[in-house]
């Protein structure tokens, strides 16, 4: 997958202030505030920074966490993961594999078949409705 490289100025110009804070500065949105927490429409969730296909609606579930949650990415190439020890916690950060944008974190308390919960910020996503 070809990586997208932009200067910070180019990212600021192409993203909203909140998207920039989350995708580029590794921020998070308040729980239950995002547009996609309760979205039940069939389609594809893509990276708000670059359009990379990240999660299918069929893998979305209600975790009660306040953020859109998925049990697996669209493909093994969609996301990348990295250890995150910020805020005094040991977590696994999830990033877009194409642009490196921060999406959220993955936790080992999700449903089967994966047992994983990808806890993702709505602001890091765009949604494409299934036709």
Backbone as CSV, one residue per row, in Angstrom:
resi,resn,N_x,N_y,N_z,CA_x,CA_y,CA_z,C_x,C_y,C_z
1,UNK,0.844,-1.174,0.000,0.000,0.000,0.000,0.897,1.248,0.000
2,UNK,0.639,2.149,-0.925,1.403,3.387,-1.006,1.024,4.302,0.157
3,UNK,2.019,4.785,0.866,1.811,5.660,2.017,1.596,7.096,1.558
4,UNK,0.735,7.796,2.267,0.477,9.207,1.986,1.352,10.037,2.918
5,UNK,2.082,10.963,2.346,2.934,11.856,3.131,2.514,13.288,2.832
6,UNK,2.217,14.030,3.895,1.878,15.445,3.771,2.607,16.198,4.877
7,UNK,2.816,17.482,4.643,3.360,18.323,5.707,2.232,18.589,6.713
8,UNK,2.606,19.024,7.901,1.585,19.348,8.906,0.672,20.462,8.401
9,UNK,1.222,21.395,7.656,0.417,22.472,7.080,-0.612,21.900,6.094
10,UNK,-0.204,20.955,5.255,-1.132,20.326,4.312,-2.227,19.557,5.055
11,UNK,-1.862,18.861,6.162,-2.881,18.157,6.956,-3.863,19.164,7.552
12,UNK,-3.363,20.274,8.081,-4.250,21.292,8.687,-5.234,21.851,7.663
13,UNK,-4.780,21.989,6.429,-5.638,22.526,5.368,-6.699,21.526,4.917
14,UNK,-6.406,20.231,5.019,-7.329,19.226,4.488,-8.273,18.628,5.538
15,UNK,-8.037,18.911,6.811,-8.858,18.352,7.885,-9.529,19.463,8.681
16,UNK,-10.641,19.126,9.343,-11.222,20.079,10.282,-10.298,20.173,11.493
17,UNK,-10.503,21.157,12.324,-9.676,21.312,13.522,-9.753,20.077,14.421
18,UNK,-10.957,19.532,14.596,-11.140,18.354,15.450,-10.528,17.104,14.808
19,UNK,-10.682,16.942,13.506,-10.058,15.816,12.816,-8.538,15.890,12.943
20,UNK,-7.986,17.080,12.802,-6.536,17.243,12.925,-6.090,16.868,14.339
21,UNK,-6.812,17.338,15.345,-6.458,17.051,16.736,-6.435,15.551,17.003
22,UNK,-7.399,14.833,16.432,-7.475,13.387,16.667,-6.518,12.616,15.760
23,UNK,-6.604,12.834,14.464,-5.788,12.060,13.519,-4.292,12.360,13.597
24,UNK,-3.926,13.607,13.764,-2.512,13.981,13.704,-1.875,14.186,15.083
25,UNK,-2.689,14.558,16.098,-2.142,14.811,17.435,-2.528,13.727,18.440
26,UNK,-3.162,12.663,17.954,-3.535,11.499,18.776,-4.503,11.847,19.896
27,UNK,-5.453,12.728,19.580,-6.474,13.092,20.549,-7.609,12.081,20.572
28,UNK,-8.626,12.390,21.358,-9.830,11.556,21.399,-11.036,12.459,21.550
29,UNK,-12.174,11.971,21.095,-13.414,12.723,21.251,-14.115,12.269,22.534
30,UNK,-15.014,13.092,23.033,-15.787,12.722,24.217,-16.654,11.510,23.903
31,UNK,-16.812,10.584,24.858,-17.672,9.420,24.609,-19.103,9.853,24.297
32,UNK,-19.751,9.108,23.427,-21.138,9.306,22.995,-21.353,10.623,22.238
33,UNK,-20.269,11.261,21.766,-20.411,12.532,21.047,-20.256,12.386,19.540
34,UNK,-19.715,11.273,19.075,-19.407,11.109,17.662,-20.605,10.753,16.798
35,UNK,-20.520,11.114,15.538,-21.595,10.877,14.573,-21.882,9.396,14.327
36,UNK,-20.901,8.526,14.527,-21.070,7.140,14.129,-21.295,6.157,15.281
37,UNK,-21.405,6.657,16.506,-21.610,5.770,17.658,-22.838,4.887,17.454
38,UNK,-23.934,5.485,17.031,-25.197,4.756,16.883,-25.559,4.451,15.432
39,UNK,-24.643,4.672,14.505,-24.929,4.418,13.092,-25.159,2.924,12.848
40,UNK,-26.295,2.597,12.234,-26.618,1.201,11.950,-26.803,0.955,10.445
41,UNK,-26.467,1.941,9.634,-26.587,1.839,8.184,-25.460,0.952,7.652
42,UNK,-25.759,0.169,6.625,-24.766,-0.715,6.012,-23.835,0.085,5.110
43,UNK,-22.540,-0.184,5.232,-21.573,0.503,4.394,-20.155,0.295,4.872
44,UNK,-19.283,1.216,4.481,-17.852,1.129,4.762,-17.398,2.388,5.498
45,UNK,-16.645,2.182,6.562,-16.020,3.277,7.289,-14.622,3.460,6.724
46,UNK,-14.315,4.680,6.306,-13.028,4.983,5.693,-12.312,6.057,6.506
47,UNK,-11.017,6.158,6.325,-10.215,7.145,7.033,-10.610,8.550,6.583
48,UNK,-10.859,9.435,7.550,-11.211,10.818,7.235,-10.014,11.579,6.664
49,UNK,-8.826,11.061,6.885,-7.635,11.724,6.382,-7.275,11.376,4.962
50,UNK,-7.554,10.123,4.560,-7.083,9.702,3.236,-8.060,8.824,2.450
51,UNK,-9.169,8.414,3.053,-10.149,7.597,2.343,-9.866,6.104,2.351
52,UNK,-8.828,5.666,3.041,-8.498,4.249,3.124,-9.657,3.473,3.760
53,UNK,-10.032,2.350,3.175,-11.105,1.520,3.726,-10.626,0.861,5.013
54,UNK,-11.376,1.102,6.114,-10.932,0.653,7.432,-11.798,-0.436,8.058
55,UNK,-13.125,-0.217,8.113,-14.022,-1.146,8.796,-15.344,-1.265,8.037
56,UNK,-15.853,-2.492,7.934,-17.175,-2.718,7.340,-18.233,-2.623,8.442
57,UNK,-19.407,-2.143,8.077,-20.485,-2.013,9.058,-20.875,-3.359,9.667
58,UNK,-20.670,-4.441,8.930,-21.021,-5.770,9.437,-20.193,-6.171,10.654
59,UNK,-19.044,-5.510,10.859,-18.183,-5.838,11.999,-18.357,-4.858,13.159
60,UNK,-19.286,-3.920,13.018,-19.556,-2.929,14.068,-20.490,-3.542,15.109
61,UNK,-20.259,-3.203,16.378,-21.134,-3.679,17.447,-21.252,-2.611,18.527
62,UNK,-22.282,-2.699,19.335,-22.509,-1.744,20.417,-21.759,-2.214,21.651
63,UNK,-20.633,-1.565,21.931,-19.806,-1.952,23.069,-20.221,-1.234,24.349
64,UNK,-21.050,-0.189,24.203,-21.435,0.607,25.361,-20.337,1.563,25.804
65,UNK,-19.238,1.636,25.050,-18.087,2.462,25.436,-18.262,3.937,25.089
66,UNK,-19.144,4.245,24.127,-19.323,5.623,23.695,-18.591,5.962,22.418
67,UNK,-17.866,5.009,21.868,-17.178,5.183,20.595,-17.597,4.061,19.652
68,UNK,-17.574,4.307,18.338,-17.844,3.217,17.404,-16.863,2.075,17.661
69,UNK,-17.377,0.862,17.720,-16.537,-0.299,18.013,-16.721,-1.360,16.936
70,UNK,-15.631,-1.993,16.594,-15.601,-3.014,15.544,-14.799,-4.200,16.061
71,UNK,-15.112,-5.414,15.555,-14.331,-6.558,16.017,-13.195,-6.935,15.080
72,UNK,-13.109,-6.285,13.904,-11.945,-6.496,13.037,-11.902,-5.417,11.964
73,UNK,-10.683,-5.098,11.481,-10.542,-4.153,10.370,-11.002,-4.786,9.060
74,UNK,-11.176,-3.965,8.051,-11.590,-4.429,6.734,-10.602,-5.440,6.176
75,UNK,-9.309,-5.163,6.275,-8.287,-6.104,5.824,-7.061,-5.979,6.731
76,UNK,-6.152,-6.915,6.594,-4.920,-6.869,7.386,-4.073,-5.660,7.017
77,UNK,-4.268,-5.114,5.817,-3.512,-3.952,5.370,-4.195,-2.627,5.707
78,UNK,-5.393,-2.649,6.248,-6.135,-1.412,6.520,-5.534,-0.592,7.651
79,UNK,-5.129,-1.274,8.717,-4.647,-0.584,9.907,-3.282,-1.107,10.323
80,UNK,-2.632,-0.334,11.171,-1.407,-0.782,11.823,-1.554,-0.485,13.305
81,UNK,-0.781,-1.176,14.115,-0.904,-1.045,15.563,0.459,-0.759,16.176
82,UNK,0.419,-0.069,17.331,1.646,0.282,18.022,1.373,0.368,19.522
83,UNK,2.352,-0.008,20.329,2.213,0.103,21.779,2.057,1.574,22.161
84,UNK,1.170,1.850,23.106,0.882,3.214,23.554,0.876,3.224,25.079
85,UNK,1.857,3.904,25.670,1.925,3.977,27.134,1.589,5.380,27.645
86,UNK,0.889,6.173,26.835,0.517,7.526,27.248,-0.565,7.484,28.323
87,UNK,-0.703,8.560,29.052,-1.739,8.724,30.083,-1.655,7.660,31.176
88,UNK,-0.454,7.120,31.412,-0.255,6.151,32.480,-0.922,4.804,32.248
89,UNK,-1.250,4.488,30.985,-1.909,3.221,30.649,-1.084,2.469,29.609
90,UNK,-1.243,1.168,29.573,-0.646,0.344,28.530,-1.764,-0.045,27.567
91,UNK,-1.735,0.517,26.363,-2.765,0.240,25.368,-2.111,-0.056,24.028
92,UNK,-2.950,-0.441,23.059,-2.481,-0.649,21.690,-3.200,0.362,20.809
93,UNK,-2.412,1.273,20.239,-2.950,2.302,19.356,-3.230,1.704,17.985
94,UNK,-4.325,2.152,17.362,-4.682,1.747,16.005,-4.545,2.962,15.102
95,UNK,-3.818,2.792,13.989,-3.597,3.870,13.046,-3.975,3.427,11.638
96,UNK,-4.295,4.385,10.793,-4.526,4.098,9.381,-3.196,3.686,8.769
97,UNK,-3.188,2.581,8.057,-1.958,2.083,7.453,-1.514,2.917,6.253
98,UNK,-2.418,3.719,5.699,-2.086,4.497,4.510,-1.519,5.880,4.854
99,UNK,-2.119,6.563,5.837,-1.650,7.918,6.166,-1.076,8.043,7.571
100,UNK,-1.169,6.975,8.371,-0.627,7.014,9.719,-1.487,7.741,10.725
101,UNK,-2.698,8.139,10.331,-3.583,8.868,11.223,-4.031,8.026,12.413
102,UNK,-4.094,8.653,13.586,-4.564,7.987,14.807,-6.064,7.747,14.695
103,UNK,-6.479,6.502,14.908,-7.896,6.140,14.832,-8.482,5.903,16.218
104,UNK,-7.737,5.257,17.090,-8.223,4.897,18.414,-7.338,3.828,19.005
105,UNK,-7.951,2.874,19.713,-7.204,1.793,20.367,-7.945,0.473,20.196
106,UNK,-7.224,-0.626,20.362,-7.831,-1.954,20.298,-7.632,-2.632,21.651
107,UNK,-8.687,-3.306,22.112,-8.695,-3.954,23.415,-9.114,-5.420,23.261
108,UNK,-8.645,-6.295,24.155,-8.942,-7.730,24.052,-10.246,-8.140,24.734
109,UNK,-11.267,-7.284,24.686,-12.539,-7.584,25.361,-13.741,-7.508,24.427
110,UNK,-13.521,-7.805,23.156,-14.585,-7.741,22.166,-15.280,-9.069,21.959
111,UNK,-16.264,-9.076,21.071,-17.022,-10.299,20.796,-16.264,-11.254,19.877
112,UNK,-16.740,-12.445,19.787,-16.202,-13.419,18.832,-16.692,-13.026,17.442
113,UNK,-15.992,-13.304,16.391,-14.965,-14.335,16.333,-13.567,-13.866,16.726
114,UNK,-13.301,-12.562,16.851,-11.932,-12.108,17.110,-11.623,-11.919,18.589
115,UNK,-12.627,-11.606,19.386,-12.391,-11.286,20.787,-11.791,-9.896,20.977
116,UNK,-11.743,-9.108,19.905,-11.147,-7.777,19.960,-12.205,-6.681,19.860
117,UNK,-11.873,-5.520,20.439,-12.740,-4.338,20.341,-11.891,-3.179,19.848
118,UNK,-12.083,-2.834,18.576,-11.428,-1.676,17.998,-12.299,-0.468,18.345
119,UNK,-11.828,0.335,19.271,-12.552,1.487,19.797,-12.052,2.710,19.017
120,UNK,-12.876,3.233,18.106,-12.424,4.182,17.095,-13.161,5.520,17.223
121,UNK,-12.446,6.614,17.072,-13.040,7.946,17.105,-13.853,8.202,15.837
122,UNK,-15.082,8.671,15.986,-15.903,9.026,14.824,-15.221,10.073,13.951
123,UNK,-14.541,11.021,14.589,-13.890,12.105,13.839,-12.781,11.602,12.924
124,UNK,-12.274,10.412,13.180,-11.219,9.871,12.325,-11.806,9.103,11.135
125,UNK,-13.128,9.032,11.073,-13.813,8.248,10.044,-14.713,9.094,9.157
126,UNK,-14.935,8.613,7.964,-16.032,9.020,7.097,-16.795,7.742,6.788
127,UNK,-18.036,7.875,6.371,-18.863,6.699,6.127,-19.376,6.718,4.710
128,UNK,-19.263,5.590,4.024,-19.790,5.438,2.668,-20.908,4.414,2.717
129,UNK,-22.115,4.880,2.490,-23.287,4.020,2.525,-23.237,2.980,1.412
130,UNK,-23.641,1.748,1.767,-23.673,0.663,0.786,-24.751,0.955,-0.249
131,UNK,-24.425,0.737,-1.511,-25.380,1.035,-2.589,-26.258,-0.148,-2.860
